Structures are given as structure tokens and as C-alpha cells.
CSV table of C-alpha atoms in Angstrom, one decimal:
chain,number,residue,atom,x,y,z
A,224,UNK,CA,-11.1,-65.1,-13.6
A,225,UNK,CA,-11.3,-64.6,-17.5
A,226,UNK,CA,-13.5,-61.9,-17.1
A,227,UNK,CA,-11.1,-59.8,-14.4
A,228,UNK,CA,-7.5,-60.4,-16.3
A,229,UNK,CA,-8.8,-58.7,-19.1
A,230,UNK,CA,-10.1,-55.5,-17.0
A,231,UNK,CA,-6.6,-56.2,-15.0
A,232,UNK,CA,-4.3,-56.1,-17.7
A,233,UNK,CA,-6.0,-52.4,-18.5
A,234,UNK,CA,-6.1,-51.1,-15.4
A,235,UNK,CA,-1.7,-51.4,-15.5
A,236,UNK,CA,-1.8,-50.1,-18.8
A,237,UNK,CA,-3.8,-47.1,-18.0
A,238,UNK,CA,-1.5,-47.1,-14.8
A,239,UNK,CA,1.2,-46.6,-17.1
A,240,UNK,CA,0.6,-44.2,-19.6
A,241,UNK,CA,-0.9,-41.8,-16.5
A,242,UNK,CA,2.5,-42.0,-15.3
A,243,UNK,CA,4.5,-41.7,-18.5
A,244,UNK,CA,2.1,-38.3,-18.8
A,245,UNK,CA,3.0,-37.4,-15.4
A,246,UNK,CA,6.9,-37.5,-15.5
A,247,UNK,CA,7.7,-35.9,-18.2
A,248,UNK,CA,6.0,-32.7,-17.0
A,249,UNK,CA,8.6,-33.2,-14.0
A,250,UNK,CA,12.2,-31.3,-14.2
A,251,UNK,CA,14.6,-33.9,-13.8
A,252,UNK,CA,17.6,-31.9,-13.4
A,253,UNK,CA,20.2,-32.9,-11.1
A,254,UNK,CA,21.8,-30.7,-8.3
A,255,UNK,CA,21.9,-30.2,-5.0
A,256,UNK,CA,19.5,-28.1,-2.3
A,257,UNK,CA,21.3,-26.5,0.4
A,258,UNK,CA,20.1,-24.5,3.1
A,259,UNK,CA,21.7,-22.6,5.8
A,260,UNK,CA,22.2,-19.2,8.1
A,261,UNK,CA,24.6,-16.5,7.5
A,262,UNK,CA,24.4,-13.2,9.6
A,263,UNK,CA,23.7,-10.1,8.0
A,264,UNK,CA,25.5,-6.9,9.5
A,265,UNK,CA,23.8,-3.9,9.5
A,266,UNK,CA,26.2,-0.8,9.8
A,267,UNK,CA,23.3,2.1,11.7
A,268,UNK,CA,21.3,1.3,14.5
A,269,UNK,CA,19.4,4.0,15.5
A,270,UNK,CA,17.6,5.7,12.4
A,271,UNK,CA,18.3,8.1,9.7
A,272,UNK,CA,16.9,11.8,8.9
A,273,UNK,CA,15.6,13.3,6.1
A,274,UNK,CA,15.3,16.7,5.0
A,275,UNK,CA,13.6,17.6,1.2
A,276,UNK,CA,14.5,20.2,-0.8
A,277,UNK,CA,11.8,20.9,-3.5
A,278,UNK,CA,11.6,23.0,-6.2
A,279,UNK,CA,9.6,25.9,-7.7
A,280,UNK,CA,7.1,23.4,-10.0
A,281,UNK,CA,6.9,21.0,-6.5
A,282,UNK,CA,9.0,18.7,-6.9
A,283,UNK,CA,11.3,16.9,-4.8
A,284,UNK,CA,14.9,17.3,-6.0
A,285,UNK,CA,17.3,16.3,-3.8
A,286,UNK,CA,17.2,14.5,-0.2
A,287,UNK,CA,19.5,15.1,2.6
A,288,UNK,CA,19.7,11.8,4.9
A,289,UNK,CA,22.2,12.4,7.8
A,290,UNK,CA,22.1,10.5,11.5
A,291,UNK,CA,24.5,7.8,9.3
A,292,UNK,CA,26.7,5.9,11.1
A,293,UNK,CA,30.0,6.6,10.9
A,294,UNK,CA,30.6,2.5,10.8
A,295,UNK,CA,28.7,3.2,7.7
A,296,UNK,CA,31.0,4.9,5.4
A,297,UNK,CA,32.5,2.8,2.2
A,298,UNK,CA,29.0,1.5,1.8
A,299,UNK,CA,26.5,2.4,-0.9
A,300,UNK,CA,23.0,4.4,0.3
A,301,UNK,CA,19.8,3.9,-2.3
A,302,UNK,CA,17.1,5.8,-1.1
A,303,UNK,CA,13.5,5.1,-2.7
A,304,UNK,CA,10.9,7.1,-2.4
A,305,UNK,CA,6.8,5.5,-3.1
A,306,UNK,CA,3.5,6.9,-3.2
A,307,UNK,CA,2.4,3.7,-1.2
A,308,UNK,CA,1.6,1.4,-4.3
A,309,UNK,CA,5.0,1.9,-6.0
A,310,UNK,CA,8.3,3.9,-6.7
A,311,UNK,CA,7.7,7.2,-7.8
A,312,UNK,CA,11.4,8.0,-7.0
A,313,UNK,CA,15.0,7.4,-6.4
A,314,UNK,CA,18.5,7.9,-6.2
A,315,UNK,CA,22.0,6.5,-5.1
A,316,UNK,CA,25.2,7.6,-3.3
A,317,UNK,CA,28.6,6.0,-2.8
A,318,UNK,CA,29.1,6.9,1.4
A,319,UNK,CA,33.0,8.4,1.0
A,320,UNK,CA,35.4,6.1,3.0
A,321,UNK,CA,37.4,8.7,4.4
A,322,UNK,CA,36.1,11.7,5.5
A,323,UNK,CA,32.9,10.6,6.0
A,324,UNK,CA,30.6,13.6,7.8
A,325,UNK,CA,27.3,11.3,8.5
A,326,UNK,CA,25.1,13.1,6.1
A,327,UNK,CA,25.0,12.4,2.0
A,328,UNK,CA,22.5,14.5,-0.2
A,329,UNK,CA,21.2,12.3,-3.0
A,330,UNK,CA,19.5,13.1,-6.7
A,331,UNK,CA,16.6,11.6,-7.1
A,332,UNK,CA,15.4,10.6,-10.5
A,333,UNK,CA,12.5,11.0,-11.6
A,334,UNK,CA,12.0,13.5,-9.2
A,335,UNK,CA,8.5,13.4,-7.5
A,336,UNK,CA,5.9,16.1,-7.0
A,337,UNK,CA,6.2,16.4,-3.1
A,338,UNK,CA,2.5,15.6,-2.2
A,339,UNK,CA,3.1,12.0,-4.1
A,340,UNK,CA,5.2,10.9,-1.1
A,341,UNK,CA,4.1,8.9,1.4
A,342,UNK,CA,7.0,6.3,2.4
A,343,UNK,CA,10.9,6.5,2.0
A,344,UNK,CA,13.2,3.7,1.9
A,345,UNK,CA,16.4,3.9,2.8
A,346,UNK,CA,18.6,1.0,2.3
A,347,UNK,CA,22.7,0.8,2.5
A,348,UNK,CA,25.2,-2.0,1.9
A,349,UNK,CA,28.0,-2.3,3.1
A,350,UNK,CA,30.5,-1.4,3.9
B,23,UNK,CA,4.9,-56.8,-11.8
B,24,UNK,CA,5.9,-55.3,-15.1
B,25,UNK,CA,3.4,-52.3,-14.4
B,26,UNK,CA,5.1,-52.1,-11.2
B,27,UNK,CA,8.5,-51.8,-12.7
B,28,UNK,CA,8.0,-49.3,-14.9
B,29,UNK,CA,6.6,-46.9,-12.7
B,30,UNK,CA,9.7,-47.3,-10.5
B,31,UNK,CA,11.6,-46.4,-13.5
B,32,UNK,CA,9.8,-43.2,-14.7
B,33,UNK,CA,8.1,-42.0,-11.9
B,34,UNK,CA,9.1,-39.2,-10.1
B,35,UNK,CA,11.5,-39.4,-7.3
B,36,UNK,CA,12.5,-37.3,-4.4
B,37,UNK,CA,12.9,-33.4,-6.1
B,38,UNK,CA,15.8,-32.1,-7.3
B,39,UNK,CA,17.3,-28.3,-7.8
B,40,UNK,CA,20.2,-26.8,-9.4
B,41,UNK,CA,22.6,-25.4,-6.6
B,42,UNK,CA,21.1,-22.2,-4.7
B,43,UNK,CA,23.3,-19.9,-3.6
B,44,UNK,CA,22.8,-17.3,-1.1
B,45,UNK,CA,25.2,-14.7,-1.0
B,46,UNK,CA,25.0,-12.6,1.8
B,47,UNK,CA,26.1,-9.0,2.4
B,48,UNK,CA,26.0,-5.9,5.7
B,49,UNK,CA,22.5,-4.7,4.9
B,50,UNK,CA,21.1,-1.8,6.8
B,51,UNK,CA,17.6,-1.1,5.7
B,52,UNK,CA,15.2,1.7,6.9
B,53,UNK,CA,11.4,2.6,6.3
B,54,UNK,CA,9.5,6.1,6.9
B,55,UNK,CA,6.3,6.1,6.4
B,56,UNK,CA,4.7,9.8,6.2
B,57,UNK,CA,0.8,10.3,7.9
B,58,UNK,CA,-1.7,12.1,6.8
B,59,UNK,CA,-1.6,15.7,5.3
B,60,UNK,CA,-1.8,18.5,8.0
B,61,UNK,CA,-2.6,22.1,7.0
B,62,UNK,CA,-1.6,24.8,8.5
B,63,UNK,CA,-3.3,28.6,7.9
B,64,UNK,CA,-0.5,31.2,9.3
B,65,UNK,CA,-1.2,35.1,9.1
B,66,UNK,CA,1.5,37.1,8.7
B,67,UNK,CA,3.4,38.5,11.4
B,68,UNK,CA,4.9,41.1,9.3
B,69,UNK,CA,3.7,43.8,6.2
B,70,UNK,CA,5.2,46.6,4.7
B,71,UNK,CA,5.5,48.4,1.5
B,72,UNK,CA,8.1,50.9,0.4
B,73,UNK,CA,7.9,53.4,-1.8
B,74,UNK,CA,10.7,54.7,-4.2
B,75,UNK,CA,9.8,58.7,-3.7
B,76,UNK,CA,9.3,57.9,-0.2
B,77,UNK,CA,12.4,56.7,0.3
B,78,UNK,CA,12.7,57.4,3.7
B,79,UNK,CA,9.0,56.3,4.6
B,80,UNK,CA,7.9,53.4,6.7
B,81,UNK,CA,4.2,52.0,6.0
B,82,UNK,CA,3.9,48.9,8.7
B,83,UNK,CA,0.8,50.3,10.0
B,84,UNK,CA,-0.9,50.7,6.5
B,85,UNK,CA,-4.0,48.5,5.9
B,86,UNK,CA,-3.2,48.2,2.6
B,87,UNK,CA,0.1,46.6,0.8
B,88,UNK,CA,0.7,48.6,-2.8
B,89,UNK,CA,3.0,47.2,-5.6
B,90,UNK,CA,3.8,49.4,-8.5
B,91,UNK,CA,6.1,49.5,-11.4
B,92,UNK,CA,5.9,53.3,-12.1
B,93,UNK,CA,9.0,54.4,-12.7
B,94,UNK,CA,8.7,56.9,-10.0
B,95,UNK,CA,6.6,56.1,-7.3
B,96,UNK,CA,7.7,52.1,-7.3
B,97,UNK,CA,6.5,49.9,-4.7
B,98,UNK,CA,7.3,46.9,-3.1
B,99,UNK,CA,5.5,44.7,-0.6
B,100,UNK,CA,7.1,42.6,2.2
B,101,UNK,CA,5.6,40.5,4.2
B,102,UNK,CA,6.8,37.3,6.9
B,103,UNK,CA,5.1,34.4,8.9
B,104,UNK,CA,6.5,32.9,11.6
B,105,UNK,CA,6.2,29.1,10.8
B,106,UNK,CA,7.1,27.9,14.2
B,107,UNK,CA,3.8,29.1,15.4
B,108,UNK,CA,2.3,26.2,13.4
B,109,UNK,CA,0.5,23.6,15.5
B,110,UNK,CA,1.7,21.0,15.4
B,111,UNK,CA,5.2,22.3,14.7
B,112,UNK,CA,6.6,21.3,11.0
B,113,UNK,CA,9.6,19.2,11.7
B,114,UNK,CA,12.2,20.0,10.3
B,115,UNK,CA,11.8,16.2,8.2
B,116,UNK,CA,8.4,17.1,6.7
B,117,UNK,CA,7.6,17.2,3.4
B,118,UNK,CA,5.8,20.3,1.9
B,119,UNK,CA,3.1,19.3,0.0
B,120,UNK,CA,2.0,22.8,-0.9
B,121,UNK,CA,2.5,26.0,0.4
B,122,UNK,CA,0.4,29.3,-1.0
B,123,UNK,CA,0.4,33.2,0.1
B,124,UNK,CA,-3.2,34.2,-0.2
B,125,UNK,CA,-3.4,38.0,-0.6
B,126,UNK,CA,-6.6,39.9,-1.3
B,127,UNK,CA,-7.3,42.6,-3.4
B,128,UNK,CA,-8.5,46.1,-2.0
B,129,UNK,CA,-8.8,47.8,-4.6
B,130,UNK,CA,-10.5,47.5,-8.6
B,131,UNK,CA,-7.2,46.0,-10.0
B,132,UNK,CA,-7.1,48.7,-13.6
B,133,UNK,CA,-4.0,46.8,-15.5
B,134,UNK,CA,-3.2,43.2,-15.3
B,135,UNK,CA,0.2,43.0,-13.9
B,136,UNK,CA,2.2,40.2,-13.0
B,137,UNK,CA,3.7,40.2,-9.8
B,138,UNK,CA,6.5,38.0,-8.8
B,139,UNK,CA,7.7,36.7,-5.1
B,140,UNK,CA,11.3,36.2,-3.8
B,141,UNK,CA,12.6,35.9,-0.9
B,142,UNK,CA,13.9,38.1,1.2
B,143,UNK,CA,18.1,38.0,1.8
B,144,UNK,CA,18.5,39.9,5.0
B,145,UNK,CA,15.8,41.2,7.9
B,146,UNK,CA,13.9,43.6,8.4
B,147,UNK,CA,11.1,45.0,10.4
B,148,UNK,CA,7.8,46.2,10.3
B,149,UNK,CA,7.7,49.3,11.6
B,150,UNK,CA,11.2,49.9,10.1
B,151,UNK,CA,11.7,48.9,6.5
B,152,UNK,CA,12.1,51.3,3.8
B,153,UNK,CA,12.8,51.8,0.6
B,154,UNK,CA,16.8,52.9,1.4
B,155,UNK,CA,17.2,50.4,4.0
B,156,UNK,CA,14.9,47.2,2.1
B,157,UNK,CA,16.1,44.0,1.9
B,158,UNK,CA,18.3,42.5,-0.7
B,159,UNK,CA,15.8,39.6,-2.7
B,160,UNK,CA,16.8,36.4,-4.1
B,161,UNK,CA,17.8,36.7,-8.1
B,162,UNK,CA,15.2,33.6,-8.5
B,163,UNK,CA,11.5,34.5,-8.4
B,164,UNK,CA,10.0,31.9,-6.2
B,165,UNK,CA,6.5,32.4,-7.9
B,166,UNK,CA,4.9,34.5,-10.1
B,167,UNK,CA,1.3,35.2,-10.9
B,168,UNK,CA,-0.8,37.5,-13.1
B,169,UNK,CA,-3.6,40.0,-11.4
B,170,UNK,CA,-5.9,40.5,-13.6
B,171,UNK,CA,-7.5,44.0,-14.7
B,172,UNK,CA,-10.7,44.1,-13.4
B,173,UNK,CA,-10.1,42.0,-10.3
B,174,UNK,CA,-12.7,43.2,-7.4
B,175,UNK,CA,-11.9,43.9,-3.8
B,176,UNK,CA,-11.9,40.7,-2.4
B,177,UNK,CA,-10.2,38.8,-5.1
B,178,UNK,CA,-7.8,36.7,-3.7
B,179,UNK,CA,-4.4,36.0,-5.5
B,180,UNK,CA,-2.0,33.4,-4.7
B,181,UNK,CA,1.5,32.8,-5.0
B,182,UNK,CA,3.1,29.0,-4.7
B,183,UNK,CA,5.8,29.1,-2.2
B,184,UNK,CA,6.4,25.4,-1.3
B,185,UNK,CA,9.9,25.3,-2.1
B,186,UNK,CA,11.0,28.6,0.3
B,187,UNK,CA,8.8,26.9,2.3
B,188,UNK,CA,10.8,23.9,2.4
B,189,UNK,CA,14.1,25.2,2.4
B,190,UNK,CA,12.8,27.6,5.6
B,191,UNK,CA,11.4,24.0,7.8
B,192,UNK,CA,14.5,22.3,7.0
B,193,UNK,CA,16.7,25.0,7.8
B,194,UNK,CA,18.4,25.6,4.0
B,195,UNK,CA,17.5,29.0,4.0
B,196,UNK,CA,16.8,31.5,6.9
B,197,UNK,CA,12.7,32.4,7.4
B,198,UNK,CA,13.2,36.5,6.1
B,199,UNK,CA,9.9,36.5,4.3
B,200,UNK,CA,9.5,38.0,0.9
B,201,UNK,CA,9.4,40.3,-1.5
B,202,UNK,CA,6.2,41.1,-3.6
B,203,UNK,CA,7.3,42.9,-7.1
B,204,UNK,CA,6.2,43.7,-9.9
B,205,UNK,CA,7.5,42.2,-13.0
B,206,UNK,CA,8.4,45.0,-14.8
B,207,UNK,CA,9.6,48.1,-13.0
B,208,UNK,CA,10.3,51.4,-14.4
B,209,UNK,CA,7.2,51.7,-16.3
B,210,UNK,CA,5.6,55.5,-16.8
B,211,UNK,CA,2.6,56.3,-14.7
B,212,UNK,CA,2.7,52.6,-13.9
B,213,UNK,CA,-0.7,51.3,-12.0
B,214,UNK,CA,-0.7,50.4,-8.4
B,215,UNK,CA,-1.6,47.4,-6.9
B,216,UNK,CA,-3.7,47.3,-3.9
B,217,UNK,CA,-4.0,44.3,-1.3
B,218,UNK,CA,-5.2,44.2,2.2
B,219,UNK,CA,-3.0,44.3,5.3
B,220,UNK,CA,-2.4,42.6,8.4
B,221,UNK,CA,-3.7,45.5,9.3
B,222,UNK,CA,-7.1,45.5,7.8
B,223,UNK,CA,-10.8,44.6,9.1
B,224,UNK,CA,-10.9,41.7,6.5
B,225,UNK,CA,-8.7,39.7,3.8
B,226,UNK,CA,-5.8,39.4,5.8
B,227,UNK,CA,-2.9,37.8,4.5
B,228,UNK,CA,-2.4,34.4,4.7
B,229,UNK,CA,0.1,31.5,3.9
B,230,UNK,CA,-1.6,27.7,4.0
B,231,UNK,CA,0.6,25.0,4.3
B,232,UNK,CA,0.5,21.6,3.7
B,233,UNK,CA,2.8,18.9,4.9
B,234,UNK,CA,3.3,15.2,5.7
B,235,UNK,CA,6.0,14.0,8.5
């Protein structure tokens, strides 16, 4: 019994310090985690179009998307434009609230050399 | 027990996070993902050239296409494919990745000249054109390349034409073909550029495409 306190008493020290070590690497900040649903409306259903216009040194300048719903006007179209590993274009719109026609031609910026392309993204919030 | 105690009191508990809030919004979100290239080599449906002097003069059955800036005796070359004849079709959502006329030289070229492409503003027809009745051409010059003095027969020139190209598959701009000029008309006893015709046994015209859909 004299021989194990000794080796005992160190084991809860060590016990101790290992945790003091532990915690403070811990954040201890106080809040709250909520999780939850919430439906996200989507405005088009059945696909855009594009059509390119490029210019004389090959590069894509403008892009006409059309097929937009009509549900989707007041909303904001941003159109992106990759070469598969990352953005090599793109360009926003504000989709009029009144007299909304379906189609929007967007600027893009930079504007890509045509054989870049190889995906487009077209992505619009709201309305 | 102390050991005990102490861990209770510093120890980690259960975790904790500052608020998270997820604010949510009408999304509609869409991805086109293009294939690979397709090429297409067209050869022209259409060649002509007028001739100023000539005015009156159809050449569509020619086997050779002349440009000249002589002052006199200018000459212009027209020429059309028919890009629906592609297979497969070009949708009208491609993408041009390139698009070149290929033209070949018929004769020793004796002046380098540069000779510029536009397109053509209102039909025309082979067997018809002329230098009264020719087509208006865009005030832009699509493309424009130098032909060097001393080019062979069978030198082949090439004009970039992606962006007509373009605008013609996605309907901007009506398919007229172009006009073939040279840069600087009016010159005296200008030299005259020779290429081959549809018409001809070899070096035909051609325009290669390239496109994604």
C-alpha cells in the first residue's frame, strides 16, 4: 500500500494537467444550435437557353438566356461561365418587374475566349 | 475524489455554438454542361467575283476567285456556305470555338496584299451577282489577313470568322456570306489575287468549324 499511493497520487495529477491541457484548446462560447427546414422556391421549371455572341478576337461578349419564366421577373439572373476547374467568366442582370419579355442579355466580365467554355451556370433569386 | 472534481469542473461539456442562422430565399439554379468539340468542314455552296470594268459580268462558273485593288479593273470575291448542312446540325445554343475560311492560292501571289472579309448585307446569287447589282458589306471587317508575295499555288490562306459564325447559328445575323476585299482599293495597276473556286479540280474553298453544345 505505501508503494501504490505514491504511484496513485501521480497518476491524478497527470490526470489533471492532461485535462487542464485539453480544455483550454476547447471554445467555450455560449449559444445556441438550431436546426430546421425552410422551402426554397424556385421561380423556372423547365430550363433556360442560351445563345453567345462572340467577337472578332473570340471572345464571348454577351449571352442571351431566354425560356425565363415569367414568375421569374423582379428577381436577379448571375450567369457564370467555367472552363471545368473554375470561373473564367460572368455577369449579372436585374429581370425587369414589369414588362418582362422572358429573355435578358447579360455582359460578361472578363469575357472568355469561346473555346475556354465548357459549363454555364445560371442561377436567379428571387423574385 | 479531488482529481475527480476537478475534471468535472474544467472538462469539456456538451458543445456549444454561437446562433446559426439560415436565411433562406426563391433560388432557381441551372447547369449546362457543353461536350466535346465537333468540327465541321463545309465547302461553299456559292463563289463569285465581280469585276469593276465588267460591271455587268457574272463569273459563278469561274474556277478561280480574283481580288484586286486596281483602280480600274477592282475585284471582289463572294462566297456562302450553307451551315445547316452541318452534321450534326449546330444548334442554335452552341458555342463557336473557331470558325476559318480556307482559300487556296492559284496563282504565284506577286504583291503582298491584305485582304479583309465582311459580311455580306443582302443576297445574292451565283450565277447572278455583279459588280452593279453586289451586295452591300458590313462597315466592320470580320477578319483580315495578309497574302504574302511569293505565295505558291496551293498556299492556303485563312480568314477567322467565328464571330459571323456565331451571330449566323444563333440567328443575330442572316447567313449572306461574305465579301473578300482588298484593303486598299483604287490602287494603279493594282495586282490581282488569284484563289481557287468551287469550281476547280482542287483547293476548294472551305470553312471549318468548331463548336461545343
Amino acid at each position: 500500500m505505501t508503494v501504490l499511493r505514491p504511484l496513485a497520487i501521480g497518476a491524478i495529477v497527470a490526470t489533471v494537467v492532461a485535462g487542464v491541457a485539453f480544455a483550454t484548446s476547447i471554445p467555450t462560447t455560449v449559444g445556441t444550435l438550431g436546426a430546421g427546414t425552410a422551402a426554397v422556391n424556385a421561380c423556372d421549371s423547365d430550363g433556360l437557353t442560351y445563345r453567345y455572341a462572340v467577337d472578332t478576337s473570340g471572345k464571348i461578349t454577351t449571352v442571351t438566356v431566354g425560356s425565363i419564366a415569367l414568375a421569374c421577373a423582379g428577381g436577379t439572373l448571375r450567369l457564370t461561365l467555367t472552363n471545368g476547374t473554375a470561373s473564367v467568366g460572368s455577369g449579372s442582370i436585374a429581370l425587369p418587374s414589369s414588362g418582362f419579355s422572358g429573355s435578358v442579355s447579360i455582359a460578361l466580365s472578363p469575357a472568355p475566349a469561346s473555346d475556354q467554355v465548357t459549363a454555364a451556370y445560371a442561377v436567379i433569386e428571387g423574385p | 475524489m479531488i482529481a475527480v472534481a476537478l475534471l468535472h469542473a474544467i472538462a469539456p461539456g456538451p458543445a456549444t455554438a454561437a446562433v446559426l442562422t439560415v436565411t433562406s430565399a426563391d433560388l432557381t439554379a441551372y447547369a449546362k454542361t457543353y461536350g466535346t468539340p465537333a468540327t465541321c468542314t463545309l465547302s461553299a455552296t456559292a463563289d463569285s467575283y465581280v469585276n469593276k470594268v465588267l460591271s455587268g459580268t457574272n463569273f459563278g462558273t469561274a474556277t478561280t476567285l480574283l481580288v484586286s485593288p486596281d483602280s480600274t479593273t477592282t475585284e471582289r470575291t463572294f462566297i456562302r456556305f450553307d451551315l445547316a448542312s452541318c452534321a450534326p446540325a449546330i444548334p442554335a445554343g452552341a458555342i463557336i470555338q473557331s470558325a476559318s475560311l480556307r482559300l487556296t492560292v492559284a496563282l504565284l501571289i506577286t504583291a503582298t496584299r491584305t485582304v479583309e472579309l465582311r459580311s455580306a448585307l443582302a443576297s445574292w446569287t451565283e450565277t447572278g451577282v455583279t459588280w452593279t447589282n453586289q451586295p452591300a458589306a458590313a462597315s466592320a471587317v470580320t477578319a483580315s489577313t495578309s497574302v504574302l508575295a511569293g505565295s505558291t499555288a496551293g498556299t492556303v490562306v485563312t480568314w477567322t470568322a467565328t464571330s459571323d459564325v456565331q451571330a449566323f447559328v444563333t440567328g443575330a445575323s442572316s447567313n449572306l456570306g461574305w465579301r473578300l476585299s482588298d484593303s486598299a482599293e483604287g490602287v494603279v495597276l493594282g495586282p490581282i489575287l488569284t484563289l481557287s473556286s468551287r469550281e476547280a479540280s482542287s483547293g476548294q474553298p472551305q470553312l471549318v468549324v468548331t463548336y461545343v453544345s
